[in-house]
Amino acid sequence: MMNKNKILEAAQQANDDEGKRYTILASQNIIFGFYSLGLLFILTIRLLRHESLNDVLFLFLLGGLGIEISQAINKRSVVSILMSLLLIVAVVYTAWLIALGK
């Protein structure tokens, strides 16, 4: 009888953890969606005004770098690691252009 209660408690805890995980993932998806809409809006305005897109490009590259690093950690594939390195170079270069005011 004691083991049955412990098993039920463990199952309930696992179910609660899965619910919390789903809530966090759903929130992250909503936040990512709104950031993407904001970037798209800024990109459109900058294009219409013929202004520099370096800061918008920097934010896109930084977001891509975060996703690619996550993939590299989870999959440990050579392609993900190489893409992460390429994106690091692109992010640093774009940040340098922004710092120089170009």
mmCIF file of N, CA and C in Angstrom:
data_model
loop_
_atom_site.group_PDB
_atom_site.id
_atom_site.type_symbol
_atom_site.label_atom_id
_atom_site.label_comp_id
_atom_site.label_asym_id
_atom_site.label_seq_id
_atom_site.Cartn_x
_atom_site.Cartn_y
_atom_site.Cartn_z
ATOM 1 N N MET A 1 0.828 -1.195 0.000
ATOM 2 C CA MET A 1 0.000 0.000 0.000
ATOM 3 C C MET A 1 0.869 1.255 0.000
ATOM 4 N N MET A 2 1.964 1.209 0.724
ATOM 5 C CA MET A 2 2.850 2.363 0.808
ATOM 6 C C MET A 2 3.493 2.649 -0.538
ATOM 7 N N ASN A 3 3.888 1.602 -1.238
ATOM 8 C CA ASN A 3 4.519 1.786 -2.539
ATOM 9 C C ASN A 3 3.538 2.378 -3.545
ATOM 10 N N LYS A 4 2.279 1.977 -3.446
ATOM 11 C CA LYS A 4 1.271 2.491 -4.369
ATOM 12 C C LYS A 4 1.104 3.999 -4.194
ATOM 13 N N ASN A 5 1.100 4.480 -2.954
ATOM 14 C CA ASN A 5 0.980 5.917 -2.688
ATOM 15 C C ASN A 5 2.185 6.681 -3.223
ATOM 16 N N LYS A 6 3.366 6.116 -3.041
ATOM 17 C CA LYS A 6 4.575 6.778 -3.542
ATOM 18 C C LYS A 6 4.570 6.841 -5.066
ATOM 19 N N ILE A 7 4.111 5.770 -5.678
ATOM 20 C CA ILE A 7 4.040 5.743 -7.144
ATOM 21 C C ILE A 7 3.035 6.782 -7.640
ATOM 22 N N LEU A 8 1.890 6.876 -6.972
ATOM 23 C CA LEU A 8 0.885 7.865 -7.360
ATOM 24 C C LEU A 8 1.399 9.290 -7.172
ATOM 25 N N GLU A 9 2.119 9.542 -6.072
ATOM 26 C CA GLU A 9 2.695 10.866 -5.835
ATOM 27 C C GLU A 9 3.731 11.215 -6.904
ATOM 28 N N ALA A 10 4.563 10.243 -7.244
ATOM 29 C CA ALA A 10 5.583 10.475 -8.274
ATOM 30 C C ALA A 10 4.934 10.750 -9.632
ATOM 31 N N ALA A 11 3.874 10.020 -9.942
ATOM 32 C CA ALA A 11 3.170 10.231 -11.212
ATOM 33 C C ALA A 11 2.524 11.613 -11.250
ATOM 34 N N GLN A 12 1.943 12.025 -10.131
ATOM 35 C CA GLN A 12 1.321 13.350 -10.065
ATOM 36 C C GLN A 12 2.371 14.447 -10.204
ATOM 37 N N GLN A 13 3.518 14.258 -9.566
ATOM 38 C CA GLN A 13 4.612 15.231 -9.663
ATOM 39 C C GLN A 13 5.109 15.340 -11.106
ATOM 40 N N ALA A 14 5.250 14.202 -11.782
ATOM 41 C CA ALA A 14 5.689 14.207 -13.183
ATOM 42 C C ALA A 14 4.665 14.924 -14.057
ATOM 43 N N ASN A 15 3.391 14.699 -13.781
ATOM 44 C CA ASN A 15 2.331 15.366 -14.534
ATOM 45 C C ASN A 15 2.369 16.875 -14.303
ATOM 46 N N ASP A 16 2.573 17.297 -13.052
ATOM 47 C CA ASP A 16 2.680 18.721 -12.728
ATOM 48 C C ASP A 16 3.879 19.348 -13.433
ATOM 49 N N ASP A 17 5.019 18.642 -13.426
ATOM 50 C CA ASP A 17 6.224 19.146 -14.085
ATOM 51 C C ASP A 17 6.001 19.310 -15.580
ATOM 52 N N GLU A 18 5.305 18.359 -16.195
ATOM 53 C CA GLU A 18 5.026 18.438 -17.636
ATOM 54 C C GLU A 18 4.111 19.622 -17.935
ATOM 55 N N GLY A 19 3.153 19.875 -17.061
ATOM 56 C CA GLY A 19 2.263 21.026 -17.237
ATOM 57 C C GLY A 19 3.015 22.340 -17.142
ATOM 58 N N LYS A 20 3.931 22.435 -16.188
ATOM 59 C CA LYS A 20 4.750 23.646 -16.053
ATOM 60 C C LYS A 20 5.639 23.826 -17.276
ATOM 61 N N ARG A 21 6.203 22.732 -17.761
ATOM 62 C CA ARG A 21 7.075 22.784 -18.939
ATOM 63 C C ARG A 21 6.295 23.279 -20.152
ATOM 64 N N TYR A 22 5.087 22.768 -20.343
ATOM 65 C CA TYR A 22 4.250 23.191 -21.463
ATOM 66 C C TYR A 22 3.931 24.683 -21.360
ATOM 67 N N THR A 23 3.609 25.157 -20.161
ATOM 68 C CA THR A 23 3.289 26.569 -19.962
ATOM 69 C C THR A 23 4.478 27.452 -20.305
ATOM 70 N N ILE A 24 5.663 27.050 -19.882
ATOM 71 C CA ILE A 24 6.872 27.822 -20.176
ATOM 72 C C ILE A 24 7.130 27.850 -21.675
ATOM 73 N N LEU A 25 7.023 26.704 -22.339
ATOM 74 C CA LEU A 25 7.251 26.648 -23.785
ATOM 75 C C LEU A 25 6.229 27.487 -24.543
ATOM 76 N N ALA A 26 4.974 27.440 -24.122
ATOM 77 C CA ALA A 26 3.942 28.239 -24.783
ATOM 78 C C ALA A 26 4.235 29.727 -24.606
ATOM 79 N N SER A 27 4.649 30.131 -23.419
ATOM 80 C CA SER A 27 4.990 31.530 -23.167
ATOM 81 C C SER A 27 6.173 31.964 -24.016
ATOM 82 N N GLN A 28 7.185 31.113 -24.118
ATOM 83 C CA GLN A 28 8.350 31.449 -24.932
ATOM 84 C C GLN A 28 7.971 31.602 -26.397
ATOM 85 N N ASN A 29 7.084 30.754 -26.891
ATOM 86 C CA ASN A 29 6.641 30.861 -28.281
ATOM 87 C C ASN A 29 5.899 32.167 -28.529
ATOM 88 N N ILE A 30 5.065 32.572 -27.592
ATOM 89 C CA ILE A 30 4.330 33.831 -27.730
ATOM 90 C C ILE A 30 5.299 35.007 -27.713
ATOM 91 N N ILE A 31 6.244 35.001 -26.786
ATOM 92 C CA ILE A 31 7.231 36.077 -26.694
ATOM 93 C C ILE A 31 8.052 36.150 -27.973
ATOM 94 N N PHE A 32 8.513 34.997 -28.461
ATOM 95 C CA PHE A 32 9.297 34.957 -29.695
ATOM 96 C C PHE A 32 8.489 35.501 -30.871
ATOM 97 N N GLY A 33 7.222 35.162 -30.927
ATOM 98 C CA GLY A 33 6.359 35.657 -31.993
ATOM 99 C C GLY A 33 6.232 37.170 -31.979
ATOM 100 N N PHE A 34 6.060 37.746 -30.794
ATOM 101 C CA PHE A 34 5.933 39.197 -30.703
ATOM 102 C C PHE A 34 7.255 39.903 -31.004
ATOM 103 N N TYR A 35 8.365 39.337 -30.558
ATOM 104 C CA TYR A 35 9.664 39.912 -30.926
ATOM 105 C C TYR A 35 9.853 39.872 -32.439
ATOM 106 N N SER A 36 9.453 38.786 -33.053
ATOM 107 C CA SER A 36 9.578 38.666 -34.509
ATOM 108 C C SER A 36 8.718 39.702 -35.219
ATOM 109 N N LEU A 37 7.502 39.914 -34.740
ATOM 110 C CA LEU A 37 6.640 40.944 -35.328
ATOM 111 C C LEU A 37 7.252 42.331 -35.166
ATOM 112 N N GLY A 38 7.824 42.589 -34.003
ATOM 113 C CA GLY A 38 8.480 43.871 -33.772
ATOM 114 C C GLY A 38 9.654 44.086 -34.711
ATOM 115 N N LEU A 39 10.460 43.057 -34.883
ATOM 116 C CA LEU A 39 11.596 43.162 -35.800
ATOM 117 C C LEU A 39 11.128 43.358 -37.236
ATOM 118 N N LEU A 40 10.080 42.671 -37.617
ATOM 119 C CA LEU A 40 9.536 42.829 -38.963
ATOM 120 C C LEU A 40 9.019 44.249 -39.178
ATOM 121 N N PHE A 41 8.378 44.813 -38.176
ATOM 122 C CA PHE A 41 7.897 46.191 -38.250
ATOM 123 C C PHE A 41 9.065 47.164 -38.413
ATOM 124 N N ILE A 42 10.092 47.004 -37.577
ATOM 125 C CA ILE A 42 11.267 47.878 -37.663
ATOM 126 C C ILE A 42 11.951 47.720 -39.017
ATOM 127 N N LEU A 43 12.067 46.491 -39.489
ATOM 128 C CA LEU A 43 12.681 46.239 -40.791
ATOM 129 C C LEU A 43 11.909 46.951 -41.902
ATOM 130 N N THR A 44 10.593 46.872 -41.868
ATOM 131 C CA THR A 44 9.768 47.524 -42.886
ATOM 132 C C THR A 44 9.959 49.038 -42.865
ATOM 133 N N ILE A 45 9.931 49.628 -41.683
ATOM 134 C CA ILE A 45 10.118 51.078 -41.558
ATOM 135 C C ILE A 45 11.491 51.482 -42.071
ATOM 136 N N ARG A 46 12.526 50.735 -41.674
ATOM 137 C CA ARG A 46 13.885 51.053 -42.129
ATOM 138 C C ARG A 46 14.012 50.944 -43.639
ATOM 139 N N LEU A 47 13.395 49.936 -44.227
ATOM 140 C CA LEU A 47 13.449 49.783 -45.686
ATOM 141 C C LEU A 47 12.744 50.939 -46.391
ATOM 142 N N LEU A 48 11.592 51.340 -45.872
ATOM 143 C CA LEU A 48 10.854 52.446 -46.483
ATOM 144 C C LEU A 48 11.612 53.766 -46.374
ATOM 145 N N ARG A 49 12.367 53.949 -45.303
ATOM 146 C CA ARG A 49 13.136 55.184 -45.098
ATOM 147 C C ARG A 49 14.541 55.104 -45.683
ATOM 148 N N HIS A 50 14.903 53.965 -46.253
ATOM 149 C CA HIS A 50 16.247 53.740 -46.818
ATOM 150 C C HIS A 50 17.335 53.958 -45.764
ATOM 151 N N GLU A 51 17.099 53.468 -44.553
ATOM 152 C CA GLU A 51 18.059 53.589 -43.456
ATOM 153 C C GLU A 51 18.862 52.302 -43.324
ATOM 154 N N SER A 52 19.938 52.382 -42.549
ATOM 155 C CA SER A 52 20.803 51.224 -42.314
ATOM 156 C C SER A 52 20.025 50.113 -41.605
ATOM 157 N N LEU A 53 20.294 48.895 -42.010
ATOM 158 C CA LEU A 53 19.620 47.737 -41.421
ATOM 159 C C LEU A 53 20.546 46.931 -40.509
ATOM 160 N N ASN A 54 21.719 47.487 -40.191
ATOM 161 C CA ASN A 54 22.696 46.725 -39.414
ATOM 162 C C ASN A 54 22.166 46.291 -38.053
ATOM 163 N N ASP A 55 21.442 47.174 -37.363
ATOM 164 C CA ASP A 55 20.950 46.796 -36.033
ATOM 165 C C ASP A 55 19.871 45.717 -36.116
ATOM 166 N N VAL A 56 19.014 45.795 -37.138
ATOM 167 C CA VAL A 56 17.990 44.758 -37.317
ATOM 168 C C VAL A 56 18.656 43.443 -37.704
ATOM 169 N N LEU A 57 19.629 43.517 -38.611
ATOM 170 C CA LEU A 57 20.383 42.326 -38.998
ATOM 171 C C LEU A 57 21.082 41.715 -37.782
ATOM 172 N N PHE A 58 21.643 42.565 -36.937
ATOM 173 C CA PHE A 58 22.310 42.097 -35.717
ATOM 174 C C PHE A 58 21.340 41.309 -34.837
ATOM 175 N N LEU A 59 20.132 41.829 -34.665
ATOM 176 C CA LEU A 59 19.149 41.142 -33.823
ATOM 177 C C LEU A 59 18.713 39.815 -34.431
ATOM 178 N N PHE A 60 18.526 39.775 -35.757
ATOM 179 C CA PHE A 60 18.193 38.512 -36.417
ATOM 180 C C PHE A 60 19.319 37.495 -36.249
ATOM 181 N N LEU A 61 20.550 37.954 -36.473
ATOM 182 C CA LEU A 61 21.696 37.050 -36.339
ATOM 183 C C LEU A 61 21.846 36.553 -34.907
ATOM 184 N N LEU A 62 21.619 37.442 -33.945
ATOM 185 C CA LEU A 62 21.729 37.056 -32.539
ATOM 186 C C LEU A 62 20.674 36.015 -32.174
ATOM 187 N N GLY A 63 19.450 36.202 -32.662
ATOM 188 C CA GLY A 63 18.402 35.202 -32.433
ATOM 189 C C GLY A 63 18.749 33.869 -33.065
ATOM 190 N N GLY A 64 19.253 33.921 -34.289
ATOM 191 C CA GLY A 64 19.679 32.697 -34.971
ATOM 192 C C GLY A 64 20.818 32.012 -34.254
ATOM 193 N N LEU A 65 21.732 32.818 -33.713
ATOM 194 C CA LEU A 65 22.856 32.254 -32.961
ATOM 195 C C LEU A 65 22.360 31.518 -31.720
ATOM 196 N N GLY A 66 21.408 32.105 -31.025
ATOM 197 C CA GLY A 66 20.851 31.437 -29.849
ATOM 198 C C GLY A 66 20.210 30.108 -30.189
ATOM 199 N N ILE A 67 19.456 30.086 -31.272
ATOM 200 C CA ILE A 67 18.816 28.842 -31.714
ATOM 201 C C ILE A 67 19.868 27.817 -32.114
ATOM 202 N N GLU A 68 20.877 28.265 -32.845
ATOM 203 C CA GLU A 68 21.906 27.342 -33.336
ATOM 204 C C GLU A 68 22.758 26.795 -32.194
ATOM 205 N N ILE A 69 23.064 27.618 -31.197
ATOM 206 C CA ILE A 69 23.817 27.128 -30.032
ATOM 207 C C ILE A 69 22.995 26.086 -29.286
ATOM 208 N N SER A 70 21.695 26.333 -29.158
ATOM 209 C CA SER A 70 20.817 25.350 -28.519
ATOM 210 C C SER A 70 20.840 24.032 -29.285
ATOM 211 N N GLN A 71 20.790 24.100 -30.616
ATOM 212 C CA GLN A 71 20.855 22.892 -31.440
ATOM 213 C C GLN A 71 22.200 22.190 -31.276
ATOM 214 N N ALA A 72 23.275 22.972 -31.224
ATOM 215 C CA ALA A 72 24.608 22.377 -31.078
ATOM 216 C C ALA A 72 24.737 21.652 -29.739
ATOM 217 N N ILE A 73 24.155 22.228 -28.693
ATOM 218 C CA ILE A 73 24.216 21.597 -27.370
ATOM 219 C C ILE A 73 23.386 20.315 -27.356
ATOM 220 N N ASN A 74 22.189 20.370 -27.944
ATOM 221 C CA ASN A 74 21.295 19.210 -27.915
ATOM 222 C C ASN A 74 21.730 18.093 -28.853
ATOM 223 N N LYS A 75 22.142 18.444 -30.074
ATOM 224 C CA LYS A 75 22.456 17.421 -31.072
ATOM 225 C C LYS A 75 23.932 17.075 -31.138
ATOM 226 N N ARG A 76 24.779 18.009 -30.755
ATOM 227 C CA ARG A 76 26.231 17.834 -30.833
ATOM 228 C C ARG A 76 26.680 17.446 -32.247
ATOM 229 N N SER A 77 26.062 18.068 -33.247
ATOM 230 C CA SER A 77 26.434 17.759 -34.627
ATOM 231 C C SER A 77 27.472 18.761 -35.122
ATOM 232 N N VAL A 78 28.284 18.313 -36.045
ATOM 233 C CA VAL A 78 29.342 19.152 -36.601
ATOM 234 C C VAL A 78 28.734 20.336 -37.352
ATOM 235 N N VAL A 79 27.635 20.104 -38.055
ATOM 236 C CA VAL A 79 26.990 21.173 -38.819
ATOM 237 C C VAL A 79 26.504 22.283 -37.890
ATOM 238 N N SER A 80 25.876 21.917 -36.780
ATOM 239 C CA SER A 80 25.389 22.919 -35.827
ATOM 240 C C SER A 80 26.543 23.692 -35.208
ATOM 241 N N ILE A 81 27.618 23.012 -34.906
ATOM 242 C CA ILE A 81 28.788 23.685 -34.330
ATOM 243 C C ILE A 81 29.392 24.648 -35.344
ATOM 244 N N LEU A 82 29.521 24.215 -36.599
ATOM 245 C CA LEU A 82 30.071 25.090 -37.640
ATOM 246 C C LEU A 82 29.158 26.290 -37.896
ATOM 247 N N MET A 83 27.855 26.061 -37.923
ATOM 248 C CA MET A 83 26.916 27.175 -38.109
ATOM 249 C C MET A 83 26.987 28.146 -36.937
ATOM 250 N N SER A 84 27.158 27.615 -35.722
ATOM 251 C CA SER A 84 27.298 28.478 -34.553
ATOM 252 C C SER A 84 28.533 29.353 -34.684
ATOM 253 N N LEU A 85 29.636 28.758 -35.112
ATOM 254 C CA LEU A 85 30.867 29.531 -35.290
ATOM 255 C C LEU A 85 30.694 30.598 -36.368
ATOM 256 N N LEU A 86 30.052 30.242 -37.466
ATOM 257 C CA LEU A 86 29.803 31.202 -38.537
ATOM 258 C C LEU A 86 28.925 32.352 -38.045
ATOM 259 N N LEU A 87 27.893 32.025 -37.285
ATOM 260 C CA LEU A 87 27.010 33.063 -36.761
ATOM 261 C C LEU A 87 27.708 33.931 -35.723
ATOM 262 N N ILE A 88 28.620 33.358 -34.951
ATOM 263 C CA ILE A 88 29.396 34.163 -33.998
ATOM 264 C C ILE A 88 30.204 35.208 -34.756
ATOM 265 N N VAL A 89 30.862 34.787 -35.832
ATOM 266 C CA VAL A 89 31.640 35.730 -36.646
ATOM 267 C C VAL A 89 30.723 36.810 -37.217
ATOM 268 N N ALA A 90 29.569 36.414 -37.742
ATOM 269 C CA ALA A 90 28.633 37.377 -38.327
ATOM 270 C C ALA A 90 28.108 38.358 -37.281
ATOM 271 N N VAL A 91 27.802 37.861 -36.083
ATOM 272 C CA VAL A 91 27.301 38.726 -35.011
ATOM 273 C C VAL A 91 28.378 39.715 -34.581
ATOM 274 N N VAL A 92 29.600 39.235 -34.409
ATOM 275 C CA VAL A 92 30.694 40.123 -33.991
ATOM 276 C C VAL A 92 30.955 41.177 -35.068
ATOM 277 N N TYR A 93 30.973 40.763 -36.330
ATOM 278 C CA TYR A 93 31.215 41.704 -37.428
ATOM 279 C C TYR A 93 30.110 42.763 -37.496
ATOM 280 N N THR A 94 28.863 42.334 -37.387
ATOM 281 C CA THR A 94 27.745 43.276 -37.434
ATOM 282 C C THR A 94 27.776 44.212 -36.230
ATOM 283 N N ALA A 95 28.117 43.685 -35.063
ATOM 284 C CA ALA A 95 28.238 44.532 -33.871
ATOM 285 C C ALA A 95 29.345 45.564 -34.070
ATOM 286 N N TRP A 96 30.434 45.154 -34.705
ATOM 287 C CA TRP A 96 31.537 46.077 -34.976
ATOM 288 C C TRP A 96 31.078 47.192 -35.922
ATOM 289 N N LEU A 97 30.319 46.847 -36.954
ATOM 290 C CA LEU A 97 29.794 47.861 -37.873
ATOM 291 C C LEU A 97 28.878 48.848 -37.150
ATOM 292 N N ILE A 98 28.055 48.327 -36.254
ATOM 293 C CA ILE A 98 27.159 49.203 -35.485
ATOM 294 C C ILE A 98 27.974 50.121 -34.585
ATOM 295 N N ALA A 99 29.014 49.571 -33.941
ATOM 296 C CA ALA A 99 29.854 50.374 -33.050
ATOM 297 C C ALA A 99 30.570 51.481 -33.822
ATOM 298 N N LEU A 100 30.951 51.205 -35.063
ATOM 299 C CA LEU A 100 31.617 52.215 -35.888
ATOM 300 C C LEU A 100 30.629 53.228 -36.464
ATOM 301 N N GLY A 101 29.351 52.923 -36.381
ATOM 302 C CA GLY A 101 28.335 53.837 -36.879
ATOM 303 C C GLY A 101 28.085 53.726 -38.366
ATOM 304 N N LYS A 102 28.367 52.585 -38.934
ATOM 305 C CA LYS A 102 28.156 52.398 -40.383
ATOM 306 C C LYS A 102 26.839 51.723 -40.659
#
